[in-house]
Short mmCIF file of C-alpha atoms and ligand atoms in Angstrom, two decimals:
data_model
loop_
_atom_site.label_atom_id
_atom_site.label_comp_id
_atom_site.label_asym_id
_atom_site.label_seq_id
_atom_site.Cartn_x
_atom_site.Cartn_y
_atom_site.Cartn_z
CA MET T 5 177.93 99.08 161.72
CA GLN T 6 175.00 101.29 162.60
CA GLN T 7 172.83 103.23 160.18
CA GLY T 8 172.44 106.30 160.16
CA ILE T 9 168.56 108.04 159.75
CA GLY T 10 167.58 107.85 156.10
CA GLY T 11 169.39 104.09 155.61
CA LYS T 12 168.28 101.05 154.48
CA ARG T 13 167.88 99.76 157.61
CA CYS T 14 165.28 102.58 158.58
CA ARG T 15 163.84 102.44 155.01
CA GLN T 16 162.74 98.64 155.95
CA HIS T 17 161.85 100.12 158.86
CA GLU T 18 159.26 102.47 157.90
CA ALA T 19 157.78 99.98 155.04
CA THR T 20 157.53 97.05 157.92
CA ILE T 21 155.46 99.58 160.37
CA ALA T 22 153.16 101.26 157.25
CA SER T 23 152.77 96.65 156.50
CA ILE T 24 151.80 96.44 159.91
CA ARG T 25 149.35 99.54 160.23
CA ARG T 26 147.89 98.64 156.71
CA HIS T 27 146.87 95.14 158.08
CA PRO T 28 142.99 94.90 158.68
CA THR T 29 142.55 93.72 161.63
CA ARG T 30 144.50 94.05 165.12
CA LEU T 31 147.56 91.77 165.27
CA LYS T 32 147.49 88.88 168.13
CA SER T 33 150.53 87.25 167.30
CA GLY T 34 154.56 87.42 165.61
CA LYS T 35 153.84 84.42 163.65
CA GLU T 36 150.63 86.16 162.47
CA ALA T 37 152.93 88.84 161.74
CA LEU T 38 155.40 86.72 159.50
CA LYS T 39 152.67 86.46 156.79
CA LEU T 40 153.29 89.91 156.08
CA ARG T 41 155.41 91.84 154.01
CA PHE T 42 158.74 93.00 154.85
CA VAL T 43 157.92 91.26 158.56
CA GLY T 44 160.87 89.58 159.60
CA GLN T 45 161.81 86.40 162.26
CA ARG T 46 163.04 89.63 164.59
CA MET T 47 160.12 91.52 164.31
CA ALA T 48 157.62 89.02 165.24
CA GLU T 49 159.69 88.19 168.29
CA LYS T 50 159.65 91.81 168.83
CA ILE T 51 155.38 91.98 168.23
CA ASP T 52 155.07 88.66 170.56
CA ASP T 53 157.23 90.80 173.30
CA VAL T 54 154.88 93.63 173.01
CA ILE T 55 151.69 91.91 172.96
CA LYS T 56 153.35 89.65 175.84
CA THR T 57 153.90 92.67 178.08
CA GLY T 58 150.80 94.85 177.39
CA ASN T 59 148.94 91.99 178.32
CA MET T 60 151.01 91.29 181.43
CA ARG T 61 150.56 95.07 182.19
CA ARG T 62 146.26 95.56 181.43
CA LEU T 63 146.23 92.41 183.64
CA GLN T 64 148.45 93.84 186.28
CA TYR T 65 146.31 97.09 186.43
CA GLU T 66 143.34 95.56 186.41
CA GLU T 67 144.22 93.68 189.47
CA SER T 68 145.04 96.00 191.03
CA THR T 69 142.22 98.42 190.54
CA GLU T 70 139.79 95.52 191.20
CA SER T 71 141.91 95.30 194.65
CA ALA T 72 142.01 98.82 195.43
CA ILE T 73 138.24 98.67 194.75
CA VAL T 74 137.43 95.71 197.15
CA THR T 75 139.57 96.66 199.63
CA LYS T 76 137.49 100.08 199.61
CA LEU T 77 134.30 98.38 199.86
CA PHE T 78 135.67 96.15 202.59
CA MET T 79 136.99 99.02 204.53
CA GLY T 80 133.33 100.66 204.46
CA ILE T 81 132.30 98.28 207.18
CA TYR T 82 132.78 99.72 210.67
CA GLY T 83 135.36 97.96 212.31
CA VAL T 84 136.81 96.81 209.76
CA GLY T 85 140.76 98.27 208.78
CA MET T 86 142.99 98.09 205.64
CA THR T 87 144.45 94.69 206.57
CA THR T 88 141.24 93.08 207.24
CA ALA T 89 139.89 94.23 203.91
CA ARG T 90 143.58 93.31 202.14
CA ASP T 91 143.73 89.96 204.18
CA TRP T 92 139.63 88.97 203.05
CA TYR T 93 140.45 89.95 199.31
CA SER T 94 143.80 87.89 199.04
CA ARG T 95 141.40 85.01 200.14
CA GLY T 96 139.05 85.58 197.32
CA MET T 97 136.69 88.05 198.75
CA ARG T 98 135.46 90.19 196.39
CA THR T 99 131.06 91.32 197.26
CA LEU T 100 129.56 91.73 200.58
CA ASP T 101 128.21 88.31 200.16
CA ASP T 102 130.47 87.30 200.05
CA LEU T 103 131.32 87.68 203.58
CA SER T 104 127.50 86.76 204.76
CA GLY T 105 125.71 83.42 205.07
CA SER T 106 126.58 80.71 206.08
CA HIS T 107 128.89 79.67 203.15
CA ARG T 108 131.52 82.23 204.20
CA ARG T 109 135.28 80.93 204.44
CA ILE T 110 136.04 84.07 206.82
CA VAL T 111 135.32 85.23 210.42
CA LEU T 112 134.08 88.52 211.12
CA THR T 113 133.99 89.90 214.84
CA PRO T 114 130.65 90.49 216.48
CA ALA T 115 130.95 94.50 215.86
CA GLN T 116 131.88 93.95 211.96
CA GLN T 117 128.56 91.58 211.46
CA ILE T 118 126.64 94.24 213.05
CA GLY T 119 128.41 96.70 210.90
CA LEU T 120 127.65 94.58 207.62
CA LYS T 121 124.12 94.41 208.46
CA TYR T 122 123.81 98.01 208.23
CA TYR T 123 126.20 98.94 205.85
CA THR T 124 123.94 101.01 203.46
CA ASP T 125 122.69 102.90 206.69
CA LEU T 126 126.36 103.42 208.40
CA ALA T 127 128.27 104.65 204.60
CA GLU T 128 125.48 107.62 204.96
CA ARG T 129 125.54 111.13 206.73
CA MET T 130 122.67 112.36 208.14
CA PRO T 131 121.11 115.66 208.70
CA ARG T 132 122.35 118.04 211.75
CA SER T 133 118.92 118.07 212.64
CA GLU T 134 118.25 114.16 213.10
CA ALA T 135 121.99 114.30 215.37
CA LYS T 136 120.12 117.05 217.34
CA ALA T 137 116.60 115.07 217.79
CA ILE T 138 118.53 111.72 218.84
CA PHE T 139 120.52 114.22 221.06
CA ASP T 140 117.86 115.69 222.97
CA ALA T 141 116.32 112.35 223.79
CA ILE T 142 118.84 111.46 224.77
CA LYS T 143 119.47 114.08 227.18
CA ALA T 144 115.51 114.08 228.21
CA ILE T 145 116.73 110.56 229.38
CA ALA T 146 119.96 111.41 231.04
CA ILE T 147 118.52 114.25 233.12
CA GLY T 148 115.34 112.47 234.15
CA ILE T 149 118.23 110.38 235.76
CA ASP T 150 120.04 113.06 237.59
CA PRO T 151 119.14 116.97 236.59
CA SER T 152 122.97 118.04 237.40
CA LEU T 153 124.53 115.75 234.66
CA GLU T 154 126.36 118.17 231.56
CA LEU T 155 125.42 116.72 228.37
CA THR T 156 127.20 117.84 225.16
CA ILE T 157 126.85 117.20 221.48
CA MET T 158 130.71 117.16 220.46
CA GLY T 159 132.42 117.07 216.68
CA SER T 160 130.99 117.59 213.26
CA TYR T 161 127.97 118.94 214.96
CA ARG T 162 129.47 121.27 217.63
CA ARG T 163 131.63 122.62 214.26
CA GLY T 164 128.03 123.60 213.29
CA GLN T 165 128.53 121.16 209.45
CA GLU T 166 124.76 120.37 208.23
CA THR T 167 125.80 116.69 207.90
CA CYS T 168 127.29 114.40 210.79
CA GLY T 169 129.21 111.07 210.09
CA ASP T 170 128.71 109.99 213.84
CA ILE T 171 126.54 111.47 216.97
CA ASP T 172 129.72 112.07 219.53
CA ILE T 173 128.60 113.05 223.26
CA LEU T 174 130.53 114.00 226.21
CA LEU T 175 128.56 113.10 229.74
CA THR T 176 129.92 115.30 232.92
CA ARG T 177 128.86 116.20 235.88
CA PRO T 178 130.40 118.86 238.19
CA THR T 179 131.28 117.67 242.36
CA ILE T 180 130.54 120.80 243.79
CA ASP T 181 128.01 118.50 245.77
CA GLY T 182 130.36 116.01 246.54
CA ARG T 183 129.11 113.47 244.06
CA SER T 184 129.96 113.02 240.57
CA HIS T 185 128.67 110.78 237.22
CA SER T 186 130.42 107.46 238.26
CA GLY T 187 128.32 104.69 237.56
CA VAL T 188 125.16 107.03 235.41
CA LEU T 189 125.79 104.62 232.16
CA ARG T 190 124.67 101.37 234.22
CA LYS T 191 121.28 103.15 234.33
CA LEU T 192 121.29 105.15 231.25
CA LEU T 193 122.87 102.46 228.54
CA PRO T 194 119.38 100.08 229.56
CA LYS T 195 116.74 102.88 229.76
CA LEU T 196 118.17 104.73 225.98
CA ARG T 197 118.11 100.44 225.32
CA ALA T 198 114.51 100.53 226.40
CA ALA T 199 113.28 103.30 224.86
CA GLY T 200 114.60 102.06 221.51
CA VAL T 201 117.44 105.03 221.42
CA LEU T 202 120.63 102.70 221.13
CA THR T 203 119.57 99.55 218.87
CA GLU T 204 123.35 97.88 218.68
CA ASP T 205 126.30 98.39 220.98
CA LEU T 206 129.44 97.40 219.50
CA SER T 207 131.91 98.56 222.10
CA TYR T 208 130.42 98.37 225.98
CA PRO T 209 132.77 100.04 228.32
CA SER T 210 134.89 97.38 230.57
CA ASP T 211 134.27 99.70 233.70
CA LEU T 212 131.09 101.04 233.98
CA ASP T 213 131.56 103.16 237.04
CA ASP T 214 134.63 104.37 235.95
CA GLU T 215 134.88 108.31 235.79
CA GLU T 216 136.20 108.17 232.11
CA ALA T 217 134.57 105.63 229.73
CA LYS T 218 133.53 105.06 226.21
CA TYR T 219 130.10 103.56 224.89
CA MET T 220 130.01 102.59 221.39
CA GLY T 221 127.00 101.43 219.46
CA LEU T 222 124.01 102.51 216.97
CA CYS T 223 120.88 104.57 217.37
CA ARG T 224 118.35 105.65 215.07
CA LEU T 225 115.15 108.49 215.40
CA GLY T 226 112.02 106.01 215.67
CA HIS T 227 111.75 102.72 214.76
CA GLU T 228 112.03 103.96 211.12
CA GLY T 229 115.22 105.79 211.19
CA LYS T 230 118.60 104.91 210.01
CA MET T 231 121.06 103.00 212.25
CA ARG T 232 123.20 105.59 213.24
CA ARG T 233 126.73 105.44 214.80
CA ILE T 234 126.66 107.23 218.34
CA ASP T 235 129.77 107.34 220.91
CA ILE T 236 129.29 108.68 224.37
CA LEU T 237 131.92 109.52 227.02
CA THR T 238 131.82 110.08 230.65
CA ILE T 239 134.51 112.60 231.38
CA PRO T 240 135.74 113.95 235.02
CA TYR T 241 134.39 117.23 235.45
CA HIS T 242 137.74 118.91 235.65
CA GLN T 243 139.13 117.26 233.08
CA ARG T 244 135.77 119.00 230.34
CA GLY T 245 137.42 121.54 228.64
CA ALA T 246 140.83 119.85 227.24
CA ALA T 247 137.62 117.30 226.24
CA LEU T 248 135.54 120.25 225.29
CA ILE T 249 138.85 120.35 222.90
CA TYR T 250 139.42 117.34 221.34
CA PHE T 251 136.13 116.13 220.87
CA THR T 252 135.64 119.14 218.45
CA GLY T 253 138.27 119.17 216.46
CA ASP T 254 138.26 118.85 213.32
CA ASP T 255 141.28 116.05 213.64
CA VAL T 256 143.99 118.60 211.13
CA PHE T 257 142.73 121.64 214.07
CA ASN T 258 143.84 119.22 217.18
CA ARG T 259 146.77 117.96 216.03
CA SER T 260 148.13 121.82 214.74
CA LEU T 261 147.10 122.97 218.15
CA ARG T 262 148.68 119.87 219.84
CA LEU T 263 152.18 120.51 217.76
CA LYS T 264 151.96 124.06 218.96
CA ALA T 265 152.03 122.93 222.66
CA ARG T 266 154.82 120.54 221.87
CA HIS T 267 156.73 123.27 220.21
CA ASP T 268 156.08 125.74 223.77
CA GLY T 269 157.39 122.98 225.69
CA TYR T 270 153.83 121.76 226.59
CA SER T 271 152.26 118.22 225.94
CA LEU T 272 148.55 118.69 225.49
CA ASN T 273 145.87 115.75 225.42
CA GLN T 274 141.87 115.08 225.80
CA ARG T 275 142.59 115.15 229.56
CA GLY T 276 144.26 118.18 229.85
CA LEU T 277 147.89 120.63 228.88
CA PHE T 278 150.95 119.00 230.70
CA THR T 279 154.00 121.03 231.05
CA GLY T 280 157.34 119.25 232.50
CA VAL T 281 157.12 116.18 230.01
CA THR T 282 159.77 114.72 229.48
CA ARG T 283 160.36 112.06 226.07
CA ASP T 284 163.10 109.97 225.02
CA PRO T 285 164.85 112.47 222.32
CA LYS T 286 165.07 109.64 219.61
CA THR T 287 161.44 108.22 219.75
CA LYS T 288 160.03 111.41 221.21
CA VAL T 289 157.73 108.74 223.46
CA LYS T 290 156.88 109.95 226.87
CA LEU T 291 158.66 109.72 229.76
CA SER T 292 156.77 110.61 232.08
CA ASN T 293 153.49 112.33 232.38
CA GLY T 294 154.74 115.90 233.97
CA ILE T 295 151.95 118.23 235.81
CA ILE T 296 148.47 119.58 234.20
CA ILE T 297 148.06 122.98 234.69
CA ALA T 298 145.15 123.54 232.64
CA SER T 299 142.32 121.21 231.97
CA GLU T 300 139.10 122.73 232.83
CA THR T 301 137.73 125.64 230.21
CA GLU T 302 138.85 125.24 226.33
CA ARG T 303 139.62 129.21 227.03
CA GLU T 304 142.55 128.65 229.78
CA ILE T 305 144.09 126.22 227.17
CA PHE T 306 143.84 128.54 223.86
CA ASN T 307 145.12 131.37 226.77
CA ILE T 308 148.46 129.61 227.74
CA LEU T 309 148.72 128.35 224.02
CA LYS T 310 148.59 131.80 222.82
CA VAL T 311 146.53 130.58 220.42
CA PRO T 312 143.42 133.42 219.60
CA TRP T 313 139.84 132.01 220.69
CA GLN T 314 138.38 130.30 218.01
CA GLU T 315 134.92 129.61 218.00
CA PRO T 316 133.80 125.18 217.65
CA HIS T 317 132.64 126.43 213.15
CA GLN T 318 136.33 128.33 213.13
CA ARG T 319 138.26 124.84 213.88
CA ARG T 320 137.58 122.92 210.16
CA ARG T 321 139.86 123.01 207.68
CA ALA T 322 139.14 124.97 203.63
CA THR T 323 137.29 122.62 202.11
N1 LIG O 405 139.53 113.07 216.73
C1 LIG O 405 140.80 113.45 216.44
N2 LIG O 405 141.86 112.52 216.03
C2 LIG O 405 141.03 111.28 215.59
C3 LIG O 405 139.93 110.84 216.01
C4 LIG O 405 138.90 111.84 216.56
O1 LIG O 405 141.42 114.54 217.30
N3 LIG O 405 142.06 110.05 215.28
C5 LIG O 405 138.46 114.30 217.28
C6 LIG O 405 138.66 114.92 216.54
C7 LIG O 405 136.51 114.93 215.98
C8 LIG O 405 136.44 114.22 217.25
O2 LIG O 405 137.57 113.57 217.90
O3 LIG O 405 136.27 115.82 215.16
C9 LIG O 405 135.26 113.83 216.67
O4 LIG O 405 135.73 112.21 215.96
P1 LIG O 405 134.79 112.00 214.69
O5 LIG O 405 135.39 110.65 213.75
O6 LIG O 405 133.37 111.80 215.07
O7 LIG O 405 134.69 113.43 213.32
P2 LIG O 405 134.07 114.67 213.14
O8 LIG O 405 132.85 114.30 213.76
O9 LIG O 405 134.68 115.79 213.59
O10 LIG O 405 133.29 113.87 212.13
P3 LIG O 405 132.04 113.52 211.45
O11 LIG O 405 130.85 113.91 211.07
O12 LIG O 405 132.35 112.32 210.03
O13 LIG O 405 131.88 112.03 212.67
MG1 LIG O 406 131.85 112.43 214.81
#
């Protein structure tokens, strides 16, 4: 029969607890507790349980925090995502040193090797002034190849931020004279390399003659400069408005604009604003591309979507 509060069993319990409390050192086992007054076999087993689960919890906690810390460290390497970082952790990798050197047991892609080599530099954001200086150097070399080329610095720089995680450059050319920028990267990239602006290639466009191409690499300002990430994107001239919106961001602004477009029956991407896009009602996957209705300027896209004009510096989430 159960005893009420204040019953014999309860008083005994209190005496047991007091006895354990009075013990000068932390109990390590139930067996050790058995030596104390008022501690019986049942209580000793309970103490064993508590010690065991406590240790297990602590171990689980330590493991989970270690895995989170190491996974985060690895994901800081350019080209390493969550899956790879977790895979490396499960294979015993714990430090950046474990990933390099001849003894290593894992294989890094060429881009990941570059990311690892310049880990510290690439973890840092650059001052706005440095992004501008690198951009100006690139623009001068590009204009030297073809004075009609139009280059714009995008992303966080265009939004007016004080620091930039990378340099995003949009490159295009008016086609009024019947020519385009097609093939310009074939000349521009080696020139930038020779000038010491570009230092490492992460991803080279598969077709350098395509009007729509993306180069990804590392660059620096002078021989002493830190390594910085750079993307150079070439786009067809008539798509520049949509591309300006997309590559100016920020990503949250872009998402909300795309959502507004979708809500109004349009579809917006980096190439333009489309109407008549059909989607699978269940998966929302695009079934047909529809017809392009705006892409040349940012303003016409804002107007059609009935979104009040916002300067680039206004297109950032609150920090
Ligand atoms: N972008 C996007 N969605 C993504 C990635 C990019 O809409 N998943 C767009 C918005 C970004 C722009 O491309 O502003 C440039 O991408 P970046 O990753 O370079 O981002 P930011 O330039 O805005 O910031 P950072 O200073 O970190 O480079
Ligand atoms: Mg950027």
